[in-house]
Coordinates of N, CA, C and O and ligand atoms in Angstrom, one line a residue:
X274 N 222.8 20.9 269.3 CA 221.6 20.3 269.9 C 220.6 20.0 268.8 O 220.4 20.7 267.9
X275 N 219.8 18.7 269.0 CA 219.2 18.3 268.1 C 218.2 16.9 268.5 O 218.4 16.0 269.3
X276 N 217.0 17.0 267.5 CA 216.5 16.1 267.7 C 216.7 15.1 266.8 O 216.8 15.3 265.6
X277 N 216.7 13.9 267.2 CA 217.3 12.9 266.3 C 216.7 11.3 266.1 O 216.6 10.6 267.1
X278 N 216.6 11.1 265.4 CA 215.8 9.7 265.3 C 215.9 8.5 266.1 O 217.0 8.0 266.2
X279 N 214.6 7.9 266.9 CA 214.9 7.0 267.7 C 215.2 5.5 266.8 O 214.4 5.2 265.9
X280 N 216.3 4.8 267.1 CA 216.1 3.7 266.5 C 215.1 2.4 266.9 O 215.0 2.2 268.1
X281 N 214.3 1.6 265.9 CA 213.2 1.4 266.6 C 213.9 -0.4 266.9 O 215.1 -0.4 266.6
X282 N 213.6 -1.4 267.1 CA 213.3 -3.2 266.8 C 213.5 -3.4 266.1 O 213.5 -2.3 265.5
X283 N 213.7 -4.3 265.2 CA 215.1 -4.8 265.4 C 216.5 -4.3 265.4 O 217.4 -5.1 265.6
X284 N 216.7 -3.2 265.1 CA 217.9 -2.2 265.0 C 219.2 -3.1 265.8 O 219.1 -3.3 267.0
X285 N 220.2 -3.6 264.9 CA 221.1 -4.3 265.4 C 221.9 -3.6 267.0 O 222.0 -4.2 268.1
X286 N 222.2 -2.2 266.8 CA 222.8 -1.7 267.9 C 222.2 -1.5 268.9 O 222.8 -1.0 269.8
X287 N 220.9 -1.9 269.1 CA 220.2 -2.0 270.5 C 220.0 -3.3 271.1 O 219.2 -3.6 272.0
X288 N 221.2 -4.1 270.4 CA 221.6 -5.4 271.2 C 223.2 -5.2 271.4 O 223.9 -6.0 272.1
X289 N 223.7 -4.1 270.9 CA 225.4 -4.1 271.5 C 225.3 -3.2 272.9 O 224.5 -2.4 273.2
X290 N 226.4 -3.8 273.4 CA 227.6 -3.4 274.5 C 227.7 -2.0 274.6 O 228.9 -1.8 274.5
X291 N 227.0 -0.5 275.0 CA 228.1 0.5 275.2 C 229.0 0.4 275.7 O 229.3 -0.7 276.3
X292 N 229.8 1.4 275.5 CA 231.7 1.8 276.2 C 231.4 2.2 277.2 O 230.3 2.7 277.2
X293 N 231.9 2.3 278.0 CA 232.2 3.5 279.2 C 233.0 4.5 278.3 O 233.9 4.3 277.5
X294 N 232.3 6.1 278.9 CA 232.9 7.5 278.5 C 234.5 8.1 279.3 O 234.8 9.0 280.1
X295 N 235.1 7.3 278.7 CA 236.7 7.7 279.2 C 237.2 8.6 279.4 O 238.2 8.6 280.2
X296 N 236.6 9.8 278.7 CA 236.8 11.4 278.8 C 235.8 12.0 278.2 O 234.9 11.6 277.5
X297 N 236.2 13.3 278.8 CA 234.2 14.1 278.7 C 235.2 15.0 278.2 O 236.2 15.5 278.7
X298 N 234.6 15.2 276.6 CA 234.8 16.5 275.9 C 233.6 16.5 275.1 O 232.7 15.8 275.3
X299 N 233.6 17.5 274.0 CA 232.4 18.0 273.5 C 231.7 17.0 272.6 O 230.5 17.2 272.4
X300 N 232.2 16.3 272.3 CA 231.5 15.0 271.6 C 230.1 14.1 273.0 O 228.9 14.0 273.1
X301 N 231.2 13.8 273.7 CA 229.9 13.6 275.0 C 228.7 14.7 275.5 O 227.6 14.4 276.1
X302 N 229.2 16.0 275.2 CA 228.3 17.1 275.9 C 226.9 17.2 274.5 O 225.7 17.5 274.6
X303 N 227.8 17.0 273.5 CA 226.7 17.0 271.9 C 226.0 15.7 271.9 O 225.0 15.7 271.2
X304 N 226.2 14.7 272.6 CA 225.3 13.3 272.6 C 224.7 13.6 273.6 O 223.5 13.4 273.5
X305 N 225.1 14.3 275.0 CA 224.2 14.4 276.4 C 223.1 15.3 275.5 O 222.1 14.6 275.4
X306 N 222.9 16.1 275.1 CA 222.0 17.6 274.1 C 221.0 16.4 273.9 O 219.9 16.1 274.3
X307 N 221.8 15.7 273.0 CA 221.0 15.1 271.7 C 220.2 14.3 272.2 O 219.0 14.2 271.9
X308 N 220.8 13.6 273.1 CA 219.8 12.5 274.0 C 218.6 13.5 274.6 O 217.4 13.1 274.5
X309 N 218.9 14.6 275.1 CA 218.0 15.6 275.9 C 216.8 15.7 275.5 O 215.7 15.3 275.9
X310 N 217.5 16.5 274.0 CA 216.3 17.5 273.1 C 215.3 16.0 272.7 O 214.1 16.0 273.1
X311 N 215.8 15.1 272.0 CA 215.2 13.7 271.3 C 214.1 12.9 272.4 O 213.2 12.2 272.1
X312 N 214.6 13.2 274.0 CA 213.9 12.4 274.7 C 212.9 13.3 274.8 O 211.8 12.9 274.4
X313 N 213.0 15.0 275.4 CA 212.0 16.0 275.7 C 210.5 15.9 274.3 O 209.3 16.1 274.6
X314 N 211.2 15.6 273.1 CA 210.9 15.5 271.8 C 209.6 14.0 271.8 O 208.5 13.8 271.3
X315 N 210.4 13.3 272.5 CA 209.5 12.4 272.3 C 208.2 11.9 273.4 O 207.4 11.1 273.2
X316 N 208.4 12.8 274.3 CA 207.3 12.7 275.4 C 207.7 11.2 276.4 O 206.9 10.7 277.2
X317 N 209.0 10.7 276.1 CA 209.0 9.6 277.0 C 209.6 10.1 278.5 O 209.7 11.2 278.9
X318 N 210.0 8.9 279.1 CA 210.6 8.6 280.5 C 212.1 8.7 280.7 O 212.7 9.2 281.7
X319 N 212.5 8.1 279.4 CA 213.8 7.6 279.6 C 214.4 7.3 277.7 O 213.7 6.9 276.8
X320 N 215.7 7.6 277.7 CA 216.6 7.3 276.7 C 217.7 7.0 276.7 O 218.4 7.8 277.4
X321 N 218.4 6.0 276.3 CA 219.8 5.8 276.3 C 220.5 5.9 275.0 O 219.9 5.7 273.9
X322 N 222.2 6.4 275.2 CA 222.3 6.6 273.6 C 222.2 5.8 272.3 O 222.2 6.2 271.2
X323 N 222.2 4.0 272.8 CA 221.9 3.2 271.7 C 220.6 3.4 270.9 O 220.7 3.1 269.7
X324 N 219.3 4.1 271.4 CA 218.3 3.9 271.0 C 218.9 5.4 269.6 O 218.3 5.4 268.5
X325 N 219.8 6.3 269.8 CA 219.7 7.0 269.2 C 221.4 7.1 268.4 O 221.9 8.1 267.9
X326 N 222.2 5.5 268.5 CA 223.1 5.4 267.7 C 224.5 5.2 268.0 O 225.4 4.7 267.3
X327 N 224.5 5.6 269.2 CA 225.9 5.9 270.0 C 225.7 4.8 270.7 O 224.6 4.4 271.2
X328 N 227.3 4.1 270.8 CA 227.6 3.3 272.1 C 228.6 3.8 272.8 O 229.8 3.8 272.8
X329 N 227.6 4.4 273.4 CA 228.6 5.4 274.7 C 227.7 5.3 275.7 O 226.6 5.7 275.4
X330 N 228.0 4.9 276.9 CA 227.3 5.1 278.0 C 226.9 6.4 278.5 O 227.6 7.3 279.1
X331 N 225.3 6.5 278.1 CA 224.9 7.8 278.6 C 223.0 7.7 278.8 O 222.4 6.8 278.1
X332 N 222.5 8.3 279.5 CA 221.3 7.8 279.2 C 220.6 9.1 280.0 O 221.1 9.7 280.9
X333 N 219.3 9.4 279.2 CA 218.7 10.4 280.0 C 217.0 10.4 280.7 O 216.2 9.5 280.3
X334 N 216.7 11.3 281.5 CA 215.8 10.5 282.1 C 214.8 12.2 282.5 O 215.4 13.2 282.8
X335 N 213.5 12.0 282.3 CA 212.5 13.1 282.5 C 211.4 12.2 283.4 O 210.7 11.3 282.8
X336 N 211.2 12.6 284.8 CA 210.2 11.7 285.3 C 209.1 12.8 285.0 O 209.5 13.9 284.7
X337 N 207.4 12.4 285.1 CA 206.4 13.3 284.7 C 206.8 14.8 285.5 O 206.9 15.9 285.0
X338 N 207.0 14.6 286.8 CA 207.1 15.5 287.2 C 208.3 16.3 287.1 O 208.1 17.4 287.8
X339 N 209.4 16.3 286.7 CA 210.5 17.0 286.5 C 210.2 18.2 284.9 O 210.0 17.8 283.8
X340 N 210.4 19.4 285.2 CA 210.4 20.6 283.9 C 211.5 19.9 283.3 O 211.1 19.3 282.3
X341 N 213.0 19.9 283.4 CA 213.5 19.7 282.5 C 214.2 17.9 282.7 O 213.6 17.3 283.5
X342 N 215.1 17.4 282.1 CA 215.5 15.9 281.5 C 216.9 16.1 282.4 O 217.3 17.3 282.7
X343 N 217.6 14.9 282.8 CA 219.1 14.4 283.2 C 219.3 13.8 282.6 O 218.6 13.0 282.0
X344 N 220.9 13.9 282.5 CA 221.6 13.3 281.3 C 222.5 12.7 282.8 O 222.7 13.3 283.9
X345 N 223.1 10.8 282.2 CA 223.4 10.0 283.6 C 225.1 9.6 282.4 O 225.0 8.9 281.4
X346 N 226.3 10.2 282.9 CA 227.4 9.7 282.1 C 227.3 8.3 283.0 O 226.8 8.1 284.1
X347 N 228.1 7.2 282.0 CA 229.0 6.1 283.2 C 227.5 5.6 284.1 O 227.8 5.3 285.2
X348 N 226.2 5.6 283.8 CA 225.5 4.8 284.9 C 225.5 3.7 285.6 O 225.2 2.7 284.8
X349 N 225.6 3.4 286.8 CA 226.0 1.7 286.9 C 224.9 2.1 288.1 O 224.6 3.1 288.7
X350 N 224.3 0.4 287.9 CA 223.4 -0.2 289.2 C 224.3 -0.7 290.1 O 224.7 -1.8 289.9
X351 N 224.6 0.0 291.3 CA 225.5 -0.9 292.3 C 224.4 -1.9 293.4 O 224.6 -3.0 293.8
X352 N 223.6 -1.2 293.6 CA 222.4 -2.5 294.3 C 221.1 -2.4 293.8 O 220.5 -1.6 293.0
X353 N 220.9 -3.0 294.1 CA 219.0 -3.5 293.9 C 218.7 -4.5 295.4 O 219.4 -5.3 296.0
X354 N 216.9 -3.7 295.4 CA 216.1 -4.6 296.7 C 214.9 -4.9 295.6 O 214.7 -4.4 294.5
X355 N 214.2 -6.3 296.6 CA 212.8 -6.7 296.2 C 212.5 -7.1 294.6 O 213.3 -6.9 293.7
X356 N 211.7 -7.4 294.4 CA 211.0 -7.6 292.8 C 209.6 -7.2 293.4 O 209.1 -7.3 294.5
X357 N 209.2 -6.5 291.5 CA 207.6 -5.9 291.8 C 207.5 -6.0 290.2 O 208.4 -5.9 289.4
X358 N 205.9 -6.4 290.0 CA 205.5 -6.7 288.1 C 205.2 -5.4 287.9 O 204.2 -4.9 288.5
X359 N 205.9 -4.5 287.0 CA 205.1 -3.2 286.4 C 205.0 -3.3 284.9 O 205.8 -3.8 284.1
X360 N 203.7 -2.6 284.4 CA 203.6 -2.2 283.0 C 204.8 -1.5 282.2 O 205.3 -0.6 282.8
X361 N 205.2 -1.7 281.3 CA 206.7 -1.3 281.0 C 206.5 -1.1 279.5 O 205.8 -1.9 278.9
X362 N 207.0 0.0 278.6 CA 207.2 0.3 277.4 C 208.6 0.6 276.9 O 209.5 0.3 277.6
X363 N 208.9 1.1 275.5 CA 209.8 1.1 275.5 C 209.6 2.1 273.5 O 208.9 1.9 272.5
X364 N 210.9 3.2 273.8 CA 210.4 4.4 272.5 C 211.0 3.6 271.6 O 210.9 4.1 270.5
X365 N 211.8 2.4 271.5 CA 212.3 1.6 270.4 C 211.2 0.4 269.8 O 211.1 -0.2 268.7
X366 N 210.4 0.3 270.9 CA 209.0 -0.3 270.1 C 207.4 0.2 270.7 O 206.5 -0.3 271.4
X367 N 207.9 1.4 269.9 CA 206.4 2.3 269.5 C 204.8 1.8 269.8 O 204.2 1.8 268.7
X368 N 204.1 1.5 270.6 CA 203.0 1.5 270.7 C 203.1 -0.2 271.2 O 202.3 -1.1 270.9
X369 N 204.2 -0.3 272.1 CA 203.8 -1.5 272.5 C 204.2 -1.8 274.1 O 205.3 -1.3 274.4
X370 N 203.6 -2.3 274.8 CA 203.9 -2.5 276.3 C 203.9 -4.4 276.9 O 203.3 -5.3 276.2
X371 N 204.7 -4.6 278.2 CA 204.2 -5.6 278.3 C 204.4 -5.6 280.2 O 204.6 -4.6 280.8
X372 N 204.3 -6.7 280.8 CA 204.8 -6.8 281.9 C 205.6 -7.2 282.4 O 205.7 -8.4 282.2
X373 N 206.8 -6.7 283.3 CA 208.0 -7.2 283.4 C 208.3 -7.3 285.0 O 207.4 -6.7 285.6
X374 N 209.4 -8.0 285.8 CA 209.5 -7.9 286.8 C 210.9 -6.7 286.7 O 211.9 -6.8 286.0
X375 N 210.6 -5.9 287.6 CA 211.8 -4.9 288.1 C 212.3 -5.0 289.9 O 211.6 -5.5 290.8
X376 N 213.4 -4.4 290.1 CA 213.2 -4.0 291.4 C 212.6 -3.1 291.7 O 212.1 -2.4 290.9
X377 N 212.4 -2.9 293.4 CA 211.3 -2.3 294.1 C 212.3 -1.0 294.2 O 211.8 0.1 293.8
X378 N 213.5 -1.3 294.6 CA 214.6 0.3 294.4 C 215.4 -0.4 294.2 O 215.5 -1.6 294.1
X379 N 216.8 0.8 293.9 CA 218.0 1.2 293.1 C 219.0 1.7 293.7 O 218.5 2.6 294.4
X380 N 220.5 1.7 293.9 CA 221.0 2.4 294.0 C 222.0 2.5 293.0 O 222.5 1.4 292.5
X381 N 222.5 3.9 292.5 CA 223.2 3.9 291.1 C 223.8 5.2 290.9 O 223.3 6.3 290.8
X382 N 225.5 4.7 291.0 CA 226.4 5.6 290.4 C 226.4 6.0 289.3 O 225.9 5.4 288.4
X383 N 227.4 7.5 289.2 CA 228.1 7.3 288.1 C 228.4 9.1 287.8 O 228.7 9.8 288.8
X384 N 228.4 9.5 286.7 CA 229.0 11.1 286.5 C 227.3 12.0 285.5 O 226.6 11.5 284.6
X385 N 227.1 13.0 286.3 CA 225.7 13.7 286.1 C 226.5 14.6 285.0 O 227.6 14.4 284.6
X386 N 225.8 15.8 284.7 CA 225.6 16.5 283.0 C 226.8 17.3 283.5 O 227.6 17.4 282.6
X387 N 227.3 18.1 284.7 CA 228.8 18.8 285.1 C 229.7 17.8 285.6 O 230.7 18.3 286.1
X388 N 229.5 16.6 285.3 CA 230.6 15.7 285.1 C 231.4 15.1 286.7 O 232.4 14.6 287.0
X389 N 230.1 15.6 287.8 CA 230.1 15.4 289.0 C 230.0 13.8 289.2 O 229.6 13.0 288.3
X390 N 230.4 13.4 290.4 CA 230.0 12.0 290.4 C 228.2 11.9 291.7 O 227.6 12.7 292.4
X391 N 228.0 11.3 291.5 CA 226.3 11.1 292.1 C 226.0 9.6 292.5 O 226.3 8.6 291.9
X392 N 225.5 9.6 293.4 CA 224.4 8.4 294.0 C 223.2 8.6 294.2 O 223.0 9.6 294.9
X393 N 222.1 7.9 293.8 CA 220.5 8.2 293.6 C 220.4 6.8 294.4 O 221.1 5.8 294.1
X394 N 219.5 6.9 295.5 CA 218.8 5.8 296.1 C 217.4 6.6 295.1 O 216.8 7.7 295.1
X395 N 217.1 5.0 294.3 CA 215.9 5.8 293.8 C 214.3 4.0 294.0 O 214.6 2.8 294.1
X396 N 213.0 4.5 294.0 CA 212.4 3.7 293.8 C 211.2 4.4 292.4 O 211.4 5.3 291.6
X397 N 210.2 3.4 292.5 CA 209.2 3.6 292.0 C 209.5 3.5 290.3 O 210.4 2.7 289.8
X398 N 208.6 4.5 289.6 CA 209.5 5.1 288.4 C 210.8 5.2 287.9 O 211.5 4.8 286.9
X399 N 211.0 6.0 288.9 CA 212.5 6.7 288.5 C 213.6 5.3 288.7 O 214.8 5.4 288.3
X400 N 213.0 3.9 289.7 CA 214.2 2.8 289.5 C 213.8 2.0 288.7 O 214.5 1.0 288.6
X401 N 212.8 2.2 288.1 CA 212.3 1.8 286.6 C 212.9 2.1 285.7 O 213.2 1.3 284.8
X402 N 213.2 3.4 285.7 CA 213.5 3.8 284.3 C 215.4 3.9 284.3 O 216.1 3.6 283.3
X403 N 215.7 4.3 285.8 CA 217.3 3.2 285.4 C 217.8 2.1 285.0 O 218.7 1.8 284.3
X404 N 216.9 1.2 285.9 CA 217.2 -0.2 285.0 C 216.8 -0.5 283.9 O 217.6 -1.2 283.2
X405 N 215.8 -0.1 283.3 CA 215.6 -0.1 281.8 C 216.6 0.6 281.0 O 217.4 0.0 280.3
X406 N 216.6 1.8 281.1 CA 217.8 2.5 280.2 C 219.5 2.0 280.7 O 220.5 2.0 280.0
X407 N 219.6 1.6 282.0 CA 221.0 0.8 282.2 C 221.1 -0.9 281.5 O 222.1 -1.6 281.4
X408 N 219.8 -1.1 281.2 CA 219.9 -2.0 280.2 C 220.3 -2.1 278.9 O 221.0 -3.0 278.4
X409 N 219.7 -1.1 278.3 CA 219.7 -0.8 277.3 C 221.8 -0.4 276.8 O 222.5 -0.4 275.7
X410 N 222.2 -0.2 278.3 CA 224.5 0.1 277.4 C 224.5 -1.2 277.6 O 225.7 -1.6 277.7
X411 N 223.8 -2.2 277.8 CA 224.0 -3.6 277.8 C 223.5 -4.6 276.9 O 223.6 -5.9 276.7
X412 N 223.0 -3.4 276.2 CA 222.0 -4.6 274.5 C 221.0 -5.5 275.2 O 220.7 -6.6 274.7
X413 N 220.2 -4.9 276.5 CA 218.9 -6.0 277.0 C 217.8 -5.0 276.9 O 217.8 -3.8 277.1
X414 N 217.0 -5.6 276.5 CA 215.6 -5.1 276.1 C 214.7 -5.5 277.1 O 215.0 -6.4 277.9
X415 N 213.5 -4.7 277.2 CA 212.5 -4.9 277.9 C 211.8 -6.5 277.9 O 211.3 -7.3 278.8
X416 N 211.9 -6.7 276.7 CA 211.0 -7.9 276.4 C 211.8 -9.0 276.6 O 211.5 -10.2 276.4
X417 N 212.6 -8.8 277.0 CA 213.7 -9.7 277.9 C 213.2 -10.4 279.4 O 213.4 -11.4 280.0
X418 N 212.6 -9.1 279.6 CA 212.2 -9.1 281.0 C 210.7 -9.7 281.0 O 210.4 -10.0 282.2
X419 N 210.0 -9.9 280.2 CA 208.6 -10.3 279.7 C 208.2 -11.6 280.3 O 208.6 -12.6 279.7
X420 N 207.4 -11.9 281.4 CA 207.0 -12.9 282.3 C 206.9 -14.0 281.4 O 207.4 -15.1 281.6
X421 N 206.0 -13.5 280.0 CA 206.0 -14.6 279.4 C 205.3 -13.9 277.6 O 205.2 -12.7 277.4
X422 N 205.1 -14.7 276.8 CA 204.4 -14.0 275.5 C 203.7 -13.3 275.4 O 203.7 -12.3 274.7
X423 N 202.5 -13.8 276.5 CA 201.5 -13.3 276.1 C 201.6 -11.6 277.0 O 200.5 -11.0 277.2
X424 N 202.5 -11.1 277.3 CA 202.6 -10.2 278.3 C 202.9 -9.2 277.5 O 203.0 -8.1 278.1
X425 N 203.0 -9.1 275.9 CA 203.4 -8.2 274.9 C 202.3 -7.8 274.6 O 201.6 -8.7 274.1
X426 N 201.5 -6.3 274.7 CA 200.4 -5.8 274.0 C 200.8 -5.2 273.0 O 202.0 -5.0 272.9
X427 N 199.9 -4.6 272.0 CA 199.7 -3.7 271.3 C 198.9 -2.8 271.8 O 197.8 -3.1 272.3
X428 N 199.4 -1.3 271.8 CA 198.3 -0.6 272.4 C 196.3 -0.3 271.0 O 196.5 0.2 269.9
X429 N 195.4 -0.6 271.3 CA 194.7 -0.6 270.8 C 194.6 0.4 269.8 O 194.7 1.6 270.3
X430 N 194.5 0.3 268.3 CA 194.9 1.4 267.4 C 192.9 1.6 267.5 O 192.1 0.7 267.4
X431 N 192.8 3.1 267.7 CA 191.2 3.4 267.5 C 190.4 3.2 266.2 O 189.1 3.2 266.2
X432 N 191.2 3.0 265.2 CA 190.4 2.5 263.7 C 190.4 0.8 264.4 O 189.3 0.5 264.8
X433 N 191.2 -0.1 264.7 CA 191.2 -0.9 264.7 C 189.8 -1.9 264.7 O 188.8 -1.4 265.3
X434 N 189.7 -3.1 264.2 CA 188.5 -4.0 265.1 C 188.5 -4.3 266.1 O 189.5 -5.1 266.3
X435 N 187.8 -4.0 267.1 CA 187.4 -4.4 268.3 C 187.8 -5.1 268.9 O 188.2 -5.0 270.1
X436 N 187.6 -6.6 267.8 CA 187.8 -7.8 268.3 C 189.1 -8.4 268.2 O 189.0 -9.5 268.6
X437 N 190.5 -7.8 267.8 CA 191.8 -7.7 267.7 C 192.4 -7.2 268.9 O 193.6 -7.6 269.3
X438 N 191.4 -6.1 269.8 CA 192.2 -5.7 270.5 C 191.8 -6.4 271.9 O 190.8 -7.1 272.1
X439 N 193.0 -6.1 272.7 CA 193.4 -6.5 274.0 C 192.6 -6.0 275.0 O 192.9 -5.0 275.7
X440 N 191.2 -7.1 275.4 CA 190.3 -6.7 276.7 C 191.2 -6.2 277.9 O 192.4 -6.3 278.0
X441 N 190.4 -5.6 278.6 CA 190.7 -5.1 280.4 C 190.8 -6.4 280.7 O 191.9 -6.6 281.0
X442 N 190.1 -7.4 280.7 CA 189.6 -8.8 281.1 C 191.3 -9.7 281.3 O 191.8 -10.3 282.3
X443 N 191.8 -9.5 280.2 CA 193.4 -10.1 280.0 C 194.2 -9.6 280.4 O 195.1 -10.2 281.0
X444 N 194.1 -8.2 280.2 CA 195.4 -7.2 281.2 C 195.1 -7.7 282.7 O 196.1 -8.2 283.3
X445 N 194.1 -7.7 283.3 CA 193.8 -7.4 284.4 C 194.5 -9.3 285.2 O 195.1 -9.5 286.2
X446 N 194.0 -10.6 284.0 CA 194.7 -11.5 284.3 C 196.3 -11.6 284.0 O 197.0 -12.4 284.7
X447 N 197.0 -10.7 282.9 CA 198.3 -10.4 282.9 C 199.1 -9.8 284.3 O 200.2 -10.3 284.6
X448 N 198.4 -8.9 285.0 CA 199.1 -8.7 286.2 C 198.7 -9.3 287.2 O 199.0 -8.9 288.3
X449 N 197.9 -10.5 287.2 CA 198.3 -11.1 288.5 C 198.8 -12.4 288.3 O 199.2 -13.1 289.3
Ligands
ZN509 ZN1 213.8 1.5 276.0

């Protein structure tokens, strides 16, 4: 178990293809850890293993409210309802957000951390953050999803000038 470096933009492997996990032995159970400890580590939402090197379908996920992280073997989206614009980030590019269209919910198989099989009808968040990280064993990025350019912030660094940074005034016409 271990924490391990996120890879950040442009990192070639966060545009490849994972595999599907063919067999679960200890190599999968040491990447499910690794994804764990590195996502717990990093205070986010969600990780998949490209961000941390592996193309292996696996991805793990801590909503605010959950104590501990899930590790998703094999995740597939089998449906999606609705579209909705949410604020969207991403731990492969550090301090930056934009707006993207997601679905409203999710339904999504696949094999959980005892190697069970599972269906999550999920909304809100948590079908946020599967489609994002089931993006991610498919080499698609958030900013893929990006309405348009100008939808890419920087979050305001507090040394910064003022006048660099991104008014309420613009976010506020960004989401509508
Ligand atoms: Zn991401």
């Amino acid at each position: 178990m271990a924490v391990v470096p996120i890879l950040e933009y442009p990192h070639s492997i966060l545009r490849q293809r994972a595999k599907s996990v063919a067999s679960i032995d200890k190599t999968v159970f040491r990447l499910a850890d690794d994804l764990m400890d590195t996502l717990v580590d990093s205070g986010g939402v969600g990780l998949a293993a490209n961000q941390i090197g592996s193309l292996r379908r696996l991805i793990a996920l801590k909503m605010p409210e959950d104590e501990e992280p899930s590790v998703y073997i094999n995740p597939r989206i089998v449906r999606r309802e609705g579209v909705r614009e949410v604020s969207e980030g991403c731990l492969s590019f550090p301090d930056h957000y934009g707006i993207v269209q997601r679905s409203m919910w999710v339904s999504v198989t696949g094999l959980d951390r005892k190697t069970n099989m599972f269906r999550i009808c999920a909304d809100g968040l948590l079908a946020q953050a599967f489609e994002h990280e089931t993006d991610h064993l498919d080499g698609i990025l958030f900013i893929d999803h990006l309405l348009s350019h100008q939808h890419l912030y920087e979050y305001p660094d507090e040394e910064a000038d003022s006048e660099h940074e991104p008014s309420d005034e613009r976010l506020v016409d960004a989401v509508q």
